[in-house]
Short mmCIF file of C-alpha atoms and ligand atoms in Angstrom, two decimals:
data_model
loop_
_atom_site.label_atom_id
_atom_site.label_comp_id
_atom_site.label_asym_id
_atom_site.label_seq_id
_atom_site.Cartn_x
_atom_site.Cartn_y
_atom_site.Cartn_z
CA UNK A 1 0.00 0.00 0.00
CA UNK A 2 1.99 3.50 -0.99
CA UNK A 3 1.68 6.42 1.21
CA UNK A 4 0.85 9.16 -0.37
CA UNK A 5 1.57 13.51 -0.25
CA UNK A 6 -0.28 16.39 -2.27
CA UNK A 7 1.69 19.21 -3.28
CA UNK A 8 -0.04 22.68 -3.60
CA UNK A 9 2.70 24.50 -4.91
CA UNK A 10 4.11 26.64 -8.30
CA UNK A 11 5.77 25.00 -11.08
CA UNK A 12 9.31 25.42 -11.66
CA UNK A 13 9.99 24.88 -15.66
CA UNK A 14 13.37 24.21 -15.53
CA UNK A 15 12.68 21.99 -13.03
CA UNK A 16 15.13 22.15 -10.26
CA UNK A 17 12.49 23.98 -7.80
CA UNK A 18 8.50 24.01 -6.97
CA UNK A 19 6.32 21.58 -8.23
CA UNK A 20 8.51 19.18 -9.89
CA UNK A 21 11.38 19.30 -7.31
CA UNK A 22 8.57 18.30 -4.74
CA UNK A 23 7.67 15.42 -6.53
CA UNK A 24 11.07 14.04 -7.54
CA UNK A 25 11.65 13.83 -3.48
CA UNK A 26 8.40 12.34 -2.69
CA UNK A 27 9.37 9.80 -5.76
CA UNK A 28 12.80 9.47 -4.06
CA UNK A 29 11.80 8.33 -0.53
CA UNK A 30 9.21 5.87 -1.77
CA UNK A 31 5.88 8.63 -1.33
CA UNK A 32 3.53 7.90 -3.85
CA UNK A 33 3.23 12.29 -4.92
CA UNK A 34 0.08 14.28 -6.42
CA UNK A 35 -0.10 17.58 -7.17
CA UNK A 36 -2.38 20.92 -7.46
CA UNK A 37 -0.56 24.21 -9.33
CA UNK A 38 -0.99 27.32 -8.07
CA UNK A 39 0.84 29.42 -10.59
CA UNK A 40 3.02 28.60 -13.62
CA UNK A 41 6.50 29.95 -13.65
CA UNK A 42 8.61 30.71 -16.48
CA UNK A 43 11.99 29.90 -14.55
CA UNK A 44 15.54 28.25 -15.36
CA UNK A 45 18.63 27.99 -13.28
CA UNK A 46 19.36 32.16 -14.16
CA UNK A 47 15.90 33.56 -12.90
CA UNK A 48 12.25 33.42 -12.97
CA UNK A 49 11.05 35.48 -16.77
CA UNK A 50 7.37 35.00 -16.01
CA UNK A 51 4.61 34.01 -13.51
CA UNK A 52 0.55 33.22 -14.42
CA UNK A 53 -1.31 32.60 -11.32
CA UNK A 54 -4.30 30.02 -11.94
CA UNK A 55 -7.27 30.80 -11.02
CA UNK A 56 -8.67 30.21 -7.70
CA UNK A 57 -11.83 27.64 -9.21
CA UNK A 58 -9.21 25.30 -11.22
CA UNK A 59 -6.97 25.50 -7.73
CA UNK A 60 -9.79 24.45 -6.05
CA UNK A 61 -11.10 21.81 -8.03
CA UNK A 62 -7.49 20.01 -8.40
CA UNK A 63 -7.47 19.73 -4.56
CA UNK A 64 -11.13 18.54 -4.18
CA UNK A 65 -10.38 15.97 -6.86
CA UNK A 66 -7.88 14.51 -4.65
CA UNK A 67 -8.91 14.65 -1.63
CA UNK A 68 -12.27 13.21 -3.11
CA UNK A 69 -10.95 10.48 -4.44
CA UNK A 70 -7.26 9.59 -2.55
CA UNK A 71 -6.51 9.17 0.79
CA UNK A 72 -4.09 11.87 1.50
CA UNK A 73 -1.16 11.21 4.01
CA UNK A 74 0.79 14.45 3.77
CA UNK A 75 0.64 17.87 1.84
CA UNK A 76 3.38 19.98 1.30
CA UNK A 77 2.33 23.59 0.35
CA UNK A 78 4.85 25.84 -1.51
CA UNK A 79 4.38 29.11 -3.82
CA UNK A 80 0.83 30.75 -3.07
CA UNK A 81 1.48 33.73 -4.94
CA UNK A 82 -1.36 36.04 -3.42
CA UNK A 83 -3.93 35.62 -0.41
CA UNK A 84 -7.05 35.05 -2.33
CA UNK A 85 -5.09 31.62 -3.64
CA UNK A 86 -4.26 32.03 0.63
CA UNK A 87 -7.76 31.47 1.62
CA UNK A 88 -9.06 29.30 -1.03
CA UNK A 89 -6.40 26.21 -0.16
CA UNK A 90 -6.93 26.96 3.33
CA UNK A 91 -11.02 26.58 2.90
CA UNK A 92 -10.06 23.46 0.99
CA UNK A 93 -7.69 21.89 3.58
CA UNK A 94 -10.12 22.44 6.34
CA UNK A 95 -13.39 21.07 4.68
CA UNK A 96 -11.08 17.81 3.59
CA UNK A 97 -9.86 17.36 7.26
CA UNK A 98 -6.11 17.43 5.65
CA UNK A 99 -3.72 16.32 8.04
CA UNK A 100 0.17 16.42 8.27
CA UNK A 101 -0.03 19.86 6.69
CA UNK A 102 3.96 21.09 5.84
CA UNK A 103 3.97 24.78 5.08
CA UNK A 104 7.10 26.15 3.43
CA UNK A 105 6.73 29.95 3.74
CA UNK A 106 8.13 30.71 -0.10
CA UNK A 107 8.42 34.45 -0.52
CA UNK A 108 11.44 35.13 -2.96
CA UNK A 109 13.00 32.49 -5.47
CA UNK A 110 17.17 32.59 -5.19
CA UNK A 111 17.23 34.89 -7.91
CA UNK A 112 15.35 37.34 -6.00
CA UNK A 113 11.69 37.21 -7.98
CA UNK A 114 8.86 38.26 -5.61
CA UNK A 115 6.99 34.48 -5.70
CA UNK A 116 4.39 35.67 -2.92
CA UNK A 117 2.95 39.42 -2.93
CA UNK A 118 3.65 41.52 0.02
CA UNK A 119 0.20 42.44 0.95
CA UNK A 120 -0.93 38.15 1.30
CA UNK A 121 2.10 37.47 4.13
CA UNK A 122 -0.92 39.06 6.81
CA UNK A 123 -3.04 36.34 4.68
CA UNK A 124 -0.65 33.58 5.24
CA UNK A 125 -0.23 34.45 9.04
CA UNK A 126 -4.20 34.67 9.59
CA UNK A 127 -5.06 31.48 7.59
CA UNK A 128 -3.02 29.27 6.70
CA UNK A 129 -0.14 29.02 9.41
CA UNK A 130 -3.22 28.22 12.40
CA UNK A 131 -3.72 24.83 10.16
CA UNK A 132 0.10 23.81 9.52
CA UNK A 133 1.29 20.94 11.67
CA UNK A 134 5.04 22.65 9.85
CA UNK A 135 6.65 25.69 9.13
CA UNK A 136 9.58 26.23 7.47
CA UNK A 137 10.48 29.23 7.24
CA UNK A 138 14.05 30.73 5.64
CA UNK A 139 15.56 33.72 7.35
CA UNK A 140 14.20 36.08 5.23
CA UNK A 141 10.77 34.79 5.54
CA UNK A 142 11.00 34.35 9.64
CA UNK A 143 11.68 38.44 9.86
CA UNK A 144 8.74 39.07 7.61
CA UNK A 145 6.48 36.62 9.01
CA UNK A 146 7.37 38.31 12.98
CA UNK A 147 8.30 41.46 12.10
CA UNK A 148 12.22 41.80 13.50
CA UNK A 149 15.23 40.98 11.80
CA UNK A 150 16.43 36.73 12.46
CA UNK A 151 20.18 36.98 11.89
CA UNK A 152 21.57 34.43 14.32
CA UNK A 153 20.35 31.09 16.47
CA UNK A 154 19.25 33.86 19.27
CA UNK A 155 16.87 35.60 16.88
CA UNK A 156 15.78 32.17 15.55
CA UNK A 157 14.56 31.07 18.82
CA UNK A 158 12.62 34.25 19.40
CA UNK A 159 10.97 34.07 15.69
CA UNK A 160 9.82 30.86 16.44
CA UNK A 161 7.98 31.10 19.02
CA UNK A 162 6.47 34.10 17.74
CA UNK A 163 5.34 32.03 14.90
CA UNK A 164 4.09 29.21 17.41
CA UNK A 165 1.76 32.00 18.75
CA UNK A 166 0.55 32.30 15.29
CA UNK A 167 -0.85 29.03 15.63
CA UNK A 168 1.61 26.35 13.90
CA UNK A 169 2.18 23.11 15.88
CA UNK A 170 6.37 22.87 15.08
CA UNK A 171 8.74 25.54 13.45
CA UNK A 172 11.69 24.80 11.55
CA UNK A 173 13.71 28.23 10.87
CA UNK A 174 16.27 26.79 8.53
CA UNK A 175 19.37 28.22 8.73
CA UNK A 176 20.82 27.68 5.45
CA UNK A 177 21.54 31.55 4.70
CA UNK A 178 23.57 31.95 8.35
CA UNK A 179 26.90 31.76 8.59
CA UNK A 180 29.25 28.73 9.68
CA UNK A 181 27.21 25.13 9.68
CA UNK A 182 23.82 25.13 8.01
CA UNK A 183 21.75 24.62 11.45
CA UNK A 184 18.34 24.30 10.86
CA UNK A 185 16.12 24.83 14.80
CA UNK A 186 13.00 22.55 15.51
CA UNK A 187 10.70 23.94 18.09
CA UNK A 188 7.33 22.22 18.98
CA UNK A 189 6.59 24.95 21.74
CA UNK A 190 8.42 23.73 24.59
CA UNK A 191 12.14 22.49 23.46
CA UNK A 192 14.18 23.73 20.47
CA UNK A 193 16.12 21.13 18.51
CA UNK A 194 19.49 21.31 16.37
CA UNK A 195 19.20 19.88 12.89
CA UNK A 196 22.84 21.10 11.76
CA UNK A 197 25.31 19.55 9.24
CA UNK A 198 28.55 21.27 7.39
CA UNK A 199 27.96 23.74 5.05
CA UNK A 200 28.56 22.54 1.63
CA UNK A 201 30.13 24.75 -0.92
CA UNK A 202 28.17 24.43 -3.43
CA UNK A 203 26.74 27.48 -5.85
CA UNK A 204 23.77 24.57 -6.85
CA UNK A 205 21.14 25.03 -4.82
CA UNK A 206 18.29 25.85 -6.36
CA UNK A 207 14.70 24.06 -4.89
CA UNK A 208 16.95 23.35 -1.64
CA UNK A 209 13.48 24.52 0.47
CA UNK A 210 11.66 22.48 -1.82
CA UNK A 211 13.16 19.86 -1.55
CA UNK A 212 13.11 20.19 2.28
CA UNK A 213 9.51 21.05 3.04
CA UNK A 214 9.04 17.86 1.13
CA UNK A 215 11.45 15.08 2.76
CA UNK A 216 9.51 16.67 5.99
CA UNK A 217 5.94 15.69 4.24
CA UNK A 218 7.30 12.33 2.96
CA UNK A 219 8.74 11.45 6.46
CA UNK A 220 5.18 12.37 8.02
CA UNK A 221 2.88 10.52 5.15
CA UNK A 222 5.36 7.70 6.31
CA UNK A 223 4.05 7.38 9.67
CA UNK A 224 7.54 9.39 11.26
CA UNK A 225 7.05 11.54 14.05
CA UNK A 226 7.95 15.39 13.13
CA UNK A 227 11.26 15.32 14.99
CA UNK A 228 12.14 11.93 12.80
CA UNK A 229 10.77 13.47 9.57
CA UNK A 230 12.97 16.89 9.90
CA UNK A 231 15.63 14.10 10.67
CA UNK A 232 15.30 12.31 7.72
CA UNK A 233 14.71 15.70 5.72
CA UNK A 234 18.24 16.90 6.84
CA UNK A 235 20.19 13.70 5.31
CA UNK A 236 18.16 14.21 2.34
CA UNK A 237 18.74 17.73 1.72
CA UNK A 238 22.53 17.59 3.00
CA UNK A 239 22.59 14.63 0.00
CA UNK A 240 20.78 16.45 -2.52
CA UNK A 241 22.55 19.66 -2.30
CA UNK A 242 26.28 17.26 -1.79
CA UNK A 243 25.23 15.69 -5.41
CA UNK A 244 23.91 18.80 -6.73
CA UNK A 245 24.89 19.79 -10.20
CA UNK A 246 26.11 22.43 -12.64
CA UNK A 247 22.76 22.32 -15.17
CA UNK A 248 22.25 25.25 -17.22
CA UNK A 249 24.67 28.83 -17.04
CA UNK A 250 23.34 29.95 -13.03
CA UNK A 251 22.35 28.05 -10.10
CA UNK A 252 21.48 24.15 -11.06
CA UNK A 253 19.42 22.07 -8.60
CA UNK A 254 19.92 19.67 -6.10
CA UNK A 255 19.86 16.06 -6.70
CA UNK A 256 17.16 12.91 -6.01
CA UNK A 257 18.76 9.84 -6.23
CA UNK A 258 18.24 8.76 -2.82
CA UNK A 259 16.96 5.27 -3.22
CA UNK A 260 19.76 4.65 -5.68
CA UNK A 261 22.07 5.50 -3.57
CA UNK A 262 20.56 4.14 -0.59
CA UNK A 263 20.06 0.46 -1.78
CA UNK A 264 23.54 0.69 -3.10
CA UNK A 265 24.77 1.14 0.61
CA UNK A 266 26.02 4.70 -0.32
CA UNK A 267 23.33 6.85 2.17
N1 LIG B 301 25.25 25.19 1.49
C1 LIG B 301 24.52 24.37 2.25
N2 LIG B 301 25.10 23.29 2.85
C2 LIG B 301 24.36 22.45 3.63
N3 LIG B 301 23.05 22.62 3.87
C3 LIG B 301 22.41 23.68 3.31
C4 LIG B 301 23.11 24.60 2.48
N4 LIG B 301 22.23 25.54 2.04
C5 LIG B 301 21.03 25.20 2.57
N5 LIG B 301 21.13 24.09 3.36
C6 LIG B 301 20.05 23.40 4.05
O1 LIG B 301 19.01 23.24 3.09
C7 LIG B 301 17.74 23.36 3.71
C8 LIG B 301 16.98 24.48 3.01
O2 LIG B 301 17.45 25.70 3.56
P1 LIG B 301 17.49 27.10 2.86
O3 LIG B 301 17.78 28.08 3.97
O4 LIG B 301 18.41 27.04 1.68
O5 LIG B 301 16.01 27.21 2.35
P2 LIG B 301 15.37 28.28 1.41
O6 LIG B 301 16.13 29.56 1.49
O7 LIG B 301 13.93 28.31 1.77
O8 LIG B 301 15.55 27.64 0.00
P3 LIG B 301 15.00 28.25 -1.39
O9 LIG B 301 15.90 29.38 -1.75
O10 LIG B 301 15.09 27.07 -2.29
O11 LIG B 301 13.60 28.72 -1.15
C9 LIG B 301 18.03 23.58 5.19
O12 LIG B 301 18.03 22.33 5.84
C10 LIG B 301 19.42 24.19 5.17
O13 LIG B 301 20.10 24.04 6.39
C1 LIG B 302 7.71 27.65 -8.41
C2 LIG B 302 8.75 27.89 -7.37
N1 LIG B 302 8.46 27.58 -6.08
C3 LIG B 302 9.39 27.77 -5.13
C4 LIG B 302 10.65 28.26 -5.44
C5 LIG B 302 11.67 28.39 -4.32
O1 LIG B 302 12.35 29.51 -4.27
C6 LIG B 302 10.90 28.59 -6.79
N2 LIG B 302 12.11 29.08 -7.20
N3 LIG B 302 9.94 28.38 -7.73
#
């Protein structure tokens, strides 16, 4: 019987990021993925050219026809774009009783396009964050989503527990962008947690949240427990963005081989 995890995210054209990078790591670590689009990007490994959101019916209607149909184990949500997209995948979520919701907080692709307006980050704090079981929130998108710069582990702490107060169950404020080791902090409201692993110098990272925000989900539609599904997330990511690769002239994406490499003793 396969486990399965929705993503409600953007697609990535080239690729590397959004949609398709959350489905090549569901794929990866044996999670049976789905998907409903929230906007169409124009993107390659140099920069997003263009972005069509969908409209909020067809948005809808992809979600009801899973949920109607599929038992859903875990949903990943990515790019919303703007908070009437917000509200509608939040009404969705709670009619269909979604569970395991992972919430990556995207606000600005690598190559600095605007992926979620300004004025829907109140949107995303008011709706959506009360139903995530997961946030994972970047730097950048912790001192937007509380209002104060997040620059070290000290300000990481405080931003999470401001976003706990917001109404999410666990935070993960990744530190990928900090610094030294790439130390990611779990808190579930009462301890904090150290996810950290070398940095790796690597200039291909693009999707590395994606790619995250998804091990989490595949870990949870699994069965894991949050702390074991960040867990597992953190040797996948660490692995992906080790065996990322030079595609394209800018930043090429990280890498989804696990299972390969996993049966073959490597991981
Ligand atoms: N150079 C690196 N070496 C090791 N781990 C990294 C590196 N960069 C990011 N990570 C890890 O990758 C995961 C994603 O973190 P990151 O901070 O890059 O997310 P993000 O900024 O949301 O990504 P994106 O730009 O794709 O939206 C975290 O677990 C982080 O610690
Ligand atoms: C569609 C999409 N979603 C998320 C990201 C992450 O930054 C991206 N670059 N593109």
């Amino acid at each position: 019987m396969w486990n399965t995890a929705l993503t409600i995210a953007g697609s990535d054209s080239s690729g590397g990021a959004g949609i398709q990078a959350d489905l090549k790591s569901f794929a990866a670590l044996g999670v049976f993925g789905m998907s409903a689009i929230t906007a169409i990007t124009a993107q390659n490994t140099c920069g997003v050219t263009g972005i069509r959101e969908l409209d909020t019916e067809i948005i809808n209607d992809q979600i009801d026809a899973v949920f109607s149909d599929i038992r859903v184990d875990a949903v990943k949500i990515g790019m919303l774009s703007n908070s009437e997209i917000i509200k509608t995948v939040t009404a969705a979520l709670v009619r269909h009783k979604a569970r395991n919701i992972v919430l990556d907080t995207v606000m600005v692709a690598k190559s600095g396009s605007q992926l979620l307006k300004k004025d829907a980050i109140a949107a995303l704090k008011k709706h959506l964050i009360p139903q995530a079981l997961v946030v994972t929130p970047n730097l950048y998108e912790a001192s937007e989503l509380v209002g104060f710069e997040v620059n070290n582990q000290a300000d990481m702490k405080k931003a999470a527990a401001v976003i706990k107060e917001m109404g999410a169950q666990y935070i993960v404020v990744k530190g990928g962008h900090l610094p030294g080791s790439a130390c990611d902090l779990l808190y579930d409201g009462n301890k904090f947690s150290s996810f950290a692993n070398e940095r790796i110098d690597s200039v291909h990272t693009h999707g590395t949240g994606c790619t995250f925000s998804s091990a989490i989900a595949a870990g949870l539609a699994k069965g894991l427990s949050v702390e074991a599904a960040v867990a597992e997330a953190k040797r996948y990511i660490t692995m992906a963005i080790t065996h990322g690769f030079a595609l394209g002239k800018g930043i090429g994406p990280t890498h989804h081989f696990y299972e390969l490499y996993h049966r073959a003793g490597l991981y």
